[in-house]
Short mmCIF file of C-alpha atoms and ligand atoms in Angstrom, two decimals:
data_model
loop_
_atom_site.label_atom_id
_atom_site.label_comp_id
_atom_site.label_asym_id
_atom_site.label_seq_id
_atom_site.Cartn_x
_atom_site.Cartn_y
_atom_site.Cartn_z
CA UNK A 8 143.55 95.88 122.45
CA UNK A 9 142.34 99.05 124.16
CA UNK A 10 141.61 100.49 120.74
CA UNK A 11 139.30 97.71 119.68
CA UNK A 12 136.01 99.09 120.98
CA UNK A 13 136.72 102.40 119.31
CA UNK A 14 137.63 100.70 116.07
CA UNK A 15 134.41 98.66 116.23
CA UNK A 16 132.46 101.90 116.88
CA UNK A 17 134.07 103.56 113.97
CA UNK A 18 133.32 100.64 111.63
CA UNK A 19 129.70 100.47 112.78
CA UNK A 20 129.28 104.21 112.30
CA UNK A 21 130.79 104.26 108.87
CA UNK A 22 127.51 103.36 107.10
CA UNK A 23 125.89 106.23 108.99
CA UNK A 24 128.50 108.68 107.95
CA UNK A 25 128.14 107.41 104.39
CA UNK A 26 124.42 107.81 104.52
CA UNK A 27 124.80 111.37 105.88
CA UNK A 28 127.25 112.22 103.10
CA UNK A 29 124.84 110.88 100.43
CA UNK A 30 121.94 112.88 101.89
CA UNK A 31 124.02 116.05 101.90
CA UNK A 32 125.27 115.60 98.32
CA UNK A 33 121.78 114.63 97.15
CA UNK A 34 120.16 117.71 98.82
CA UNK A 35 122.81 120.25 97.96
CA UNK A 36 124.25 119.20 94.67
CA UNK A 37 122.18 116.55 92.79
CA UNK A 38 118.65 117.91 93.39
CA UNK A 39 119.51 121.57 92.48
CA UNK A 40 121.37 120.25 89.36
CA UNK A 41 118.38 118.07 88.34
CA UNK A 42 115.97 120.98 88.91
CA UNK A 43 118.21 123.30 86.89
CA UNK A 44 118.37 120.75 84.02
CA UNK A 45 114.49 120.25 84.24
CA UNK A 46 115.13 116.49 84.64
CA UNK A 47 113.37 115.93 87.98
CA UNK A 48 112.18 112.33 88.56
CA UNK A 49 113.26 111.09 85.11
CA UNK A 50 116.94 110.97 86.11
CA UNK A 51 116.26 108.33 88.79
CA UNK A 52 116.79 108.37 92.54
CA UNK A 53 118.92 111.46 93.45
CA UNK A 54 120.40 109.48 96.36
CA UNK A 55 121.72 106.86 93.93
CA UNK A 56 123.22 109.54 91.75
CA UNK A 57 124.79 111.18 94.87
CA UNK A 58 126.28 107.84 95.88
CA UNK A 59 127.82 107.24 92.46
CA UNK A 60 129.29 110.78 92.46
CA UNK A 61 130.74 110.43 95.97
CA UNK A 62 132.32 107.06 95.08
CA UNK A 63 133.90 108.54 91.99
CA UNK A 64 135.27 111.54 93.92
CA UNK A 65 136.60 109.36 96.74
CA UNK A 66 138.29 107.03 94.29
CA UNK A 67 139.95 109.76 92.30
CA UNK A 68 141.10 111.40 95.56
CA UNK A 69 142.73 108.18 96.82
CA UNK A 70 144.44 107.32 93.47
CA UNK A 71 145.82 110.88 92.89
CA UNK A 72 146.49 111.64 96.57
CA UNK A 73 147.97 108.33 97.80
CA UNK A 74 148.78 105.82 95.06
CA UNK A 75 150.30 108.21 92.55
CA UNK A 76 152.75 109.85 95.12
CA UNK A 77 153.78 106.35 96.19
CA UNK A 78 154.78 105.60 92.61
CA UNK A 79 157.31 108.50 92.74
CA UNK A 80 158.56 107.48 96.23
CA UNK A 81 158.90 103.66 95.79
CA UNK A 82 158.75 102.74 92.07
CA UNK A 83 158.80 99.11 91.12
CA UNK A 84 160.11 100.09 87.61
CA UNK A 85 162.05 103.30 86.90
CA UNK A 86 160.83 105.12 83.80
CA UNK A 87 162.47 107.95 81.81
CA UNK A 88 158.99 109.52 81.37
CA UNK A 89 155.40 108.53 81.97
CA UNK A 90 154.28 109.05 78.34
CA UNK A 91 152.36 105.78 78.10
CA UNK A 92 150.42 106.24 81.38
CA UNK A 93 148.58 109.31 80.03
CA UNK A 94 145.98 107.31 78.10
CA UNK A 95 145.32 105.14 81.14
CA UNK A 96 144.68 108.27 83.22
CA UNK A 97 142.17 109.35 80.59
CA UNK A 98 140.53 105.91 80.80
CA UNK A 99 140.15 106.36 84.59
CA UNK A 100 138.81 109.86 84.34
CA UNK A 101 136.26 108.91 81.59
CA UNK A 102 135.18 105.87 83.62
CA UNK A 103 134.76 107.60 86.89
CA UNK A 104 133.24 110.86 85.66
CA UNK A 105 131.22 109.69 82.75
CA UNK A 106 130.83 106.14 81.73
CA UNK A 107 130.35 104.40 85.03
CA UNK A 108 127.52 106.62 86.29
CA UNK A 109 125.90 106.52 82.80
CA UNK A 110 126.21 102.82 82.53
CA UNK A 111 124.89 102.24 86.03
CA UNK A 112 121.69 104.20 85.38
CA UNK A 113 121.06 103.24 81.74
CA UNK A 114 121.93 99.51 81.94
CA UNK A 115 122.55 98.12 85.44
CA UNK A 116 119.62 99.67 87.25
CA UNK A 117 116.97 98.77 84.66
CA UNK A 118 118.53 95.28 84.49
CA UNK A 119 118.30 95.00 88.32
CA UNK A 120 114.64 96.02 88.22
CA UNK A 121 113.96 93.61 85.44
CA UNK A 122 115.38 90.70 87.52
CA UNK A 123 113.17 91.76 90.48
CA UNK A 124 116.02 93.25 92.51
CA UNK A 125 116.54 96.92 93.04
CA UNK A 126 115.74 99.31 95.94
CA UNK A 127 111.95 98.88 95.54
CA UNK A 128 111.82 95.30 96.89
CA UNK A 129 111.15 94.79 100.64
CA UNK A 130 111.06 90.97 100.39
CA UNK A 131 114.39 89.33 101.20
CA UNK A 132 115.93 87.68 98.18
CA UNK A 133 118.97 85.52 97.39
CA UNK A 134 121.10 84.57 100.38
CA UNK A 135 118.72 86.23 102.83
CA UNK A 136 115.81 84.34 101.42
CA UNK A 137 117.59 80.89 101.60
CA UNK A 138 119.31 81.53 104.89
CA UNK A 139 117.20 84.00 107.04
CA UNK A 140 120.08 83.99 109.59
CA UNK A 141 121.94 86.34 107.25
CA UNK A 142 119.23 88.99 107.44
CA UNK A 143 120.29 89.72 111.06
CA UNK A 144 124.03 89.38 110.35
CA UNK A 145 124.73 91.85 107.65
CA UNK A 146 128.55 91.73 108.00
CA UNK A 147 128.72 87.91 107.73
CA UNK A 148 126.30 88.19 104.73
CA UNK A 149 128.61 90.78 103.15
CA UNK A 150 131.68 88.63 103.66
CA UNK A 151 130.05 85.50 102.18
CA UNK A 152 128.76 87.47 99.28
CA UNK A 153 132.21 89.01 98.75
CA UNK A 154 133.90 85.60 98.64
CA UNK A 155 131.41 84.34 96.04
CA UNK A 156 131.72 87.53 93.95
CA UNK A 157 135.52 87.33 94.02
CA UNK A 158 135.68 83.67 93.23
CA UNK A 159 133.39 84.22 90.29
CA UNK A 160 135.67 87.06 89.13
CA UNK A 161 138.70 84.69 89.37
CA UNK A 162 137.13 82.14 86.94
CA UNK A 163 135.88 84.87 84.64
CA UNK A 164 139.38 86.34 84.47
CA UNK A 165 140.75 82.88 83.61
CA UNK A 166 138.21 82.68 80.84
CA UNK A 167 139.38 86.06 79.53
CA UNK A 168 142.78 84.61 79.09
CA UNK A 169 141.80 81.16 77.78
CA UNK A 170 139.09 81.94 75.26
CA UNK A 171 140.78 83.66 72.23
CA UNK A 172 137.89 86.06 71.42
CA UNK A 173 137.79 87.18 75.06
CA UNK A 174 141.55 87.48 75.09
CA UNK A 175 141.20 89.66 71.95
CA UNK A 176 139.35 92.15 74.24
CA UNK A 177 141.16 91.63 77.49
CA UNK A 178 144.64 91.85 75.88
CA UNK A 179 144.14 95.59 75.54
CA UNK A 180 144.31 95.83 79.30
CA UNK A 181 147.58 93.84 79.12
CA UNK A 182 149.18 95.72 76.29
CA UNK A 183 150.33 98.60 78.64
CA UNK A 184 154.14 98.75 79.00
CA UNK A 185 154.04 101.29 81.82
CA UNK A 186 151.55 99.75 84.22
CA UNK A 187 150.50 102.33 86.88
CA UNK A 188 147.80 103.34 89.36
CA UNK A 189 145.68 104.49 86.39
CA UNK A 190 145.87 101.15 84.44
CA UNK A 191 142.91 99.37 86.09
CA UNK A 192 140.32 101.17 83.94
CA UNK A 193 142.22 100.59 80.69
CA UNK A 194 139.99 98.10 78.97
CA UNK A 195 137.64 97.42 76.13
CA UNK A 196 134.11 98.84 76.80
CA UNK A 197 132.53 95.77 75.26
CA UNK A 198 134.48 93.60 77.70
CA UNK A 199 133.44 95.99 80.49
CA UNK A 200 129.72 95.63 79.62
CA UNK A 201 130.04 91.83 79.40
CA UNK A 202 131.79 91.64 82.81
CA UNK A 203 129.39 94.05 84.49
CA UNK A 204 126.34 92.09 83.36
CA UNK A 205 127.81 88.83 84.54
CA UNK A 206 128.96 90.22 87.93
CA UNK A 207 125.60 92.04 88.43
CA UNK A 208 123.77 88.78 87.74
CA UNK A 209 125.76 87.09 90.42
CA UNK A 210 125.07 90.02 92.77
CA UNK A 211 121.30 89.91 92.06
CA UNK A 212 121.14 86.13 92.37
CA UNK A 213 122.63 86.51 95.89
CA UNK A 214 120.23 89.31 96.73
CA UNK A 215 122.67 92.22 97.25
CA UNK A 216 121.15 95.62 97.41
CA UNK A 217 122.28 98.04 94.71
CA UNK A 218 123.63 100.46 97.46
CA UNK A 219 125.72 97.62 98.91
CA UNK A 220 126.75 96.73 95.37
CA UNK A 221 128.15 100.20 94.85
CA UNK A 222 130.14 100.17 98.12
CA UNK A 223 131.44 96.69 97.24
CA UNK A 224 132.43 97.92 93.82
CA UNK A 225 134.39 100.84 95.45
CA UNK A 226 136.32 98.55 97.72
CA UNK A 227 137.23 96.23 94.89
CA UNK A 228 138.13 98.99 92.62
CA UNK A 229 140.49 100.54 95.18
CA UNK A 230 142.31 97.29 95.73
CA UNK A 231 142.59 96.92 91.98
CA UNK A 232 143.83 100.52 91.48
CA UNK A 233 146.52 99.82 94.07
CA UNK A 234 147.48 96.47 92.69
CA UNK A 235 148.25 98.06 89.31
CA UNK A 236 150.38 100.87 90.90
CA UNK A 237 154.01 100.94 90.01
CA UNK A 238 155.11 100.55 93.58
CA UNK A 239 157.61 98.29 95.38
CA UNK A 240 156.44 97.94 98.91
CA UNK A 241 158.32 96.11 101.64
CA UNK A 242 155.94 95.43 104.49
CA UNK A 243 157.90 92.63 106.14
CA UNK A 244 155.67 90.18 107.96
CA UNK A 245 152.53 92.24 107.27
CA UNK A 246 153.36 92.12 103.62
CA UNK A 247 153.90 88.32 103.84
CA UNK A 248 150.53 87.78 105.39
CA UNK A 249 148.91 90.43 103.16
CA UNK A 250 150.22 88.95 99.92
CA UNK A 251 148.86 85.52 100.87
CA UNK A 252 145.37 86.89 101.50
CA UNK A 253 145.02 90.01 99.28
CA UNK A 254 146.24 90.85 95.79
CA UNK A 255 148.99 93.35 96.06
CA UNK A 256 151.10 95.42 93.48
CA UNK A 257 153.83 92.72 93.27
CA UNK A 258 151.30 89.89 92.79
CA UNK A 259 149.39 91.55 90.06
CA UNK A 260 152.51 92.87 88.30
CA UNK A 261 153.54 89.23 87.86
CA UNK A 262 150.17 88.62 86.19
CA UNK A 263 150.98 91.42 83.70
CA UNK A 264 154.46 90.16 82.95
CA UNK A 265 155.74 90.07 79.35
CA UNK A 266 155.86 86.45 78.25
CA UNK A 267 159.22 84.85 79.06
CA UNK A 268 160.37 82.87 75.91
CA UNK A 269 162.31 80.54 78.18
CA UNK A 270 159.24 79.77 80.32
CA UNK A 271 156.25 80.40 77.97
CA UNK A 272 153.53 79.46 80.44
CA UNK A 273 154.88 81.36 83.47
CA UNK A 274 152.66 84.47 82.78
CA UNK A 275 149.50 82.38 83.19
CA UNK A 276 149.41 83.15 86.90
CA UNK A 277 147.81 85.39 89.63
CA UNK A 278 144.33 85.86 88.18
CA UNK A 279 142.79 86.99 91.50
CA UNK A 280 141.01 90.30 91.76
CA UNK A 281 141.01 91.13 95.41
CA UNK A 282 141.68 87.85 97.26
CA UNK A 283 144.80 85.91 96.28
CA UNK A 284 143.38 82.70 97.93
CA UNK A 285 141.78 81.47 94.71
CA UNK A 286 145.09 81.40 92.94
CA UNK A 287 146.53 79.31 95.82
CA UNK A 288 143.50 77.06 95.85
CA UNK A 289 143.44 76.41 92.11
CA UNK A 290 147.18 76.23 91.59
CA UNK A 291 147.83 79.42 89.69
CA UNK A 292 149.59 81.51 92.40
CA UNK A 293 153.12 82.72 91.65
CA UNK A 294 155.09 84.32 94.48
CA UNK A 295 158.68 85.48 94.73
CA UNK A 296 159.53 85.41 91.03
CA UNK A 297 161.74 88.36 89.89
CA UNK A 298 159.63 91.12 88.37
CA UNK A 299 159.66 91.27 84.56
CA UNK A 300 158.60 94.20 82.34
CA UNK A 301 154.84 94.32 81.70
CA UNK A 302 153.14 94.16 78.29
CA UNK A 303 152.45 91.55 75.59
CA UNK A 304 154.80 89.84 73.22
CA UNK A 305 152.29 89.83 70.34
CA UNK A 306 153.18 92.84 68.16
CA UNK A 307 149.63 93.06 66.85
CA UNK A 308 148.40 93.79 70.44
CA UNK A 309 151.49 95.76 71.50
CA UNK A 310 150.60 98.29 68.74
CA UNK A 311 147.94 99.57 71.25
CA UNK A 312 150.80 101.53 72.90
CA UNK A 313 150.97 103.83 69.99
CA UNK A 314 147.21 104.43 69.89
CA UNK A 315 144.86 106.93 71.63
CA UNK A 316 141.77 105.90 73.58
CA UNK A 317 139.33 105.81 70.69
CA UNK A 318 141.66 104.02 68.26
CA UNK A 319 142.50 101.56 70.91
CA UNK A 320 138.81 100.71 71.34
CA UNK A 321 138.26 100.40 67.61
CA UNK A 322 141.25 98.06 66.97
CA UNK A 323 140.28 95.98 69.91
CA UNK A 324 136.79 95.51 68.47
CA UNK A 325 138.36 94.41 65.09
CA UNK A 326 140.56 91.97 66.99
CA UNK A 327 137.51 90.63 68.77
CA UNK A 328 135.61 90.21 65.50
CA UNK A 329 138.53 88.46 63.86
CA UNK A 330 138.54 85.87 66.63
CA UNK A 331 134.81 85.66 67.36
CA UNK A 332 133.84 84.64 63.83
CA UNK A 333 136.43 81.91 63.48
CA UNK A 334 136.40 78.46 65.04
CA UNK A 335 139.97 78.99 66.31
CA UNK A 336 138.56 82.00 68.33
CA UNK A 337 136.60 79.46 70.47
CA UNK A 338 139.29 76.80 71.00
CA UNK A 339 140.89 77.38 74.46
CA UNK A 340 144.55 78.30 74.68
CA UNK A 341 147.17 81.09 74.28
CA UNK A 342 147.00 82.83 70.90
CA UNK A 343 148.58 85.57 68.97
CA UNK A 344 146.88 87.44 66.10
CA UNK A 345 147.72 86.96 62.42
CA UNK A 346 146.49 88.74 59.28
CA UNK A 347 142.82 89.71 59.44
CA UNK A 348 143.14 89.25 63.21
CA UNK A 349 142.89 85.53 62.89
CA UNK A 350 143.84 83.92 66.22
CA UNK A 351 146.90 81.63 65.86
CA UNK A 352 147.26 79.11 68.63
CA UNK A 353 150.76 78.77 70.19
CA UNK A 354 150.95 75.04 69.29
CA UNK A 355 150.09 75.86 65.67
CA UNK A 356 152.60 78.82 65.57
CA UNK A 357 155.52 76.51 66.61
CA UNK A 358 154.30 73.53 64.40
CA UNK A 359 153.66 75.51 61.17
CA UNK A 360 155.27 78.93 61.05
CA UNK A 361 154.14 79.32 57.44
CA UNK A 362 150.60 79.83 58.78
CA UNK A 363 151.58 83.35 59.72
CA UNK A 364 151.97 84.24 56.07
CA UNK A 365 148.48 83.33 55.00
CA UNK A 366 146.60 86.13 53.18
CA UNK A 367 144.03 88.11 55.11
CA UNK A 368 140.65 86.48 55.23
CA UNK A 369 137.47 88.45 54.71
ZN1 LIG B 22 144.51 89.40 82.90
ZN1 LIG B 23 145.46 94.11 85.48
#
């Protein structure tokens, strides 16, 4: 208990430290770089660029410095080599060092300004507007916002599995047979854009500042990087409480399990992003089941494992188009992909196996 005031002090001074770090990076790195590139004002607020850079650097440091060594110390699965994890590492580096900052400034920021949010507004919006009490209680506001954001993510993730054209995109994230601390950023860029716009809309509707949005993103990303890590952690009671509140490596590994032919619906579990409470509330939580290998049983999707980053994106887009343009791509349910990437629903596949031999359409 004696440590509490100090802990509280540290927590309260964190935003100040963060703000100082942003100022330093902005003055010493971003501004000189912008001047050197003759970009000046056109590139946007140098403090926002500095924040994005710092977040990326912090995230890489934590993944490479903590999560990756843990995979060697306490692996959940033992692998002969880590060949398949290489492409996921490339995904993470590309996301953190290139695509995320680019996407934030080219799409999310203009989108935020378009909807009236963004750093320029002084008027309280969203939650602060409807409940002025929140304006004076930023931590409570942040927690409420986080719950809404995470609950929205849970339902979006269920849609990614239930709507065949969305599964065509999301299945690329699931095709990895060696799931590791790098796997979180393995995903279709079309899917990423769709998700970002939906999540940003929720954030803007609630009136979250873009700077808070970035910090929120970092916290979520770190929990997700860790929940993909190939680690087996035994935390005893802490682990028990932790697993029932937060998504951990074991919980998310079960979400990535290869379909069990004996229990073909078991893999439809553990959709939570950061909080596992939504799975418990909506009846999709699976605890204590023995771990199974990760990956997908559909050979058309599993072929991703033999592809590089660019080919994977391209084939995922073809898969998406094959589902999107057909009525079957809109009917909810588990599917595999047939010729021409036509989605074949599980019930049809068992009722009429001949359907798999139809000639490619289009
Ligand atoms: Zn999923
Ligand atoms: Zn995942």
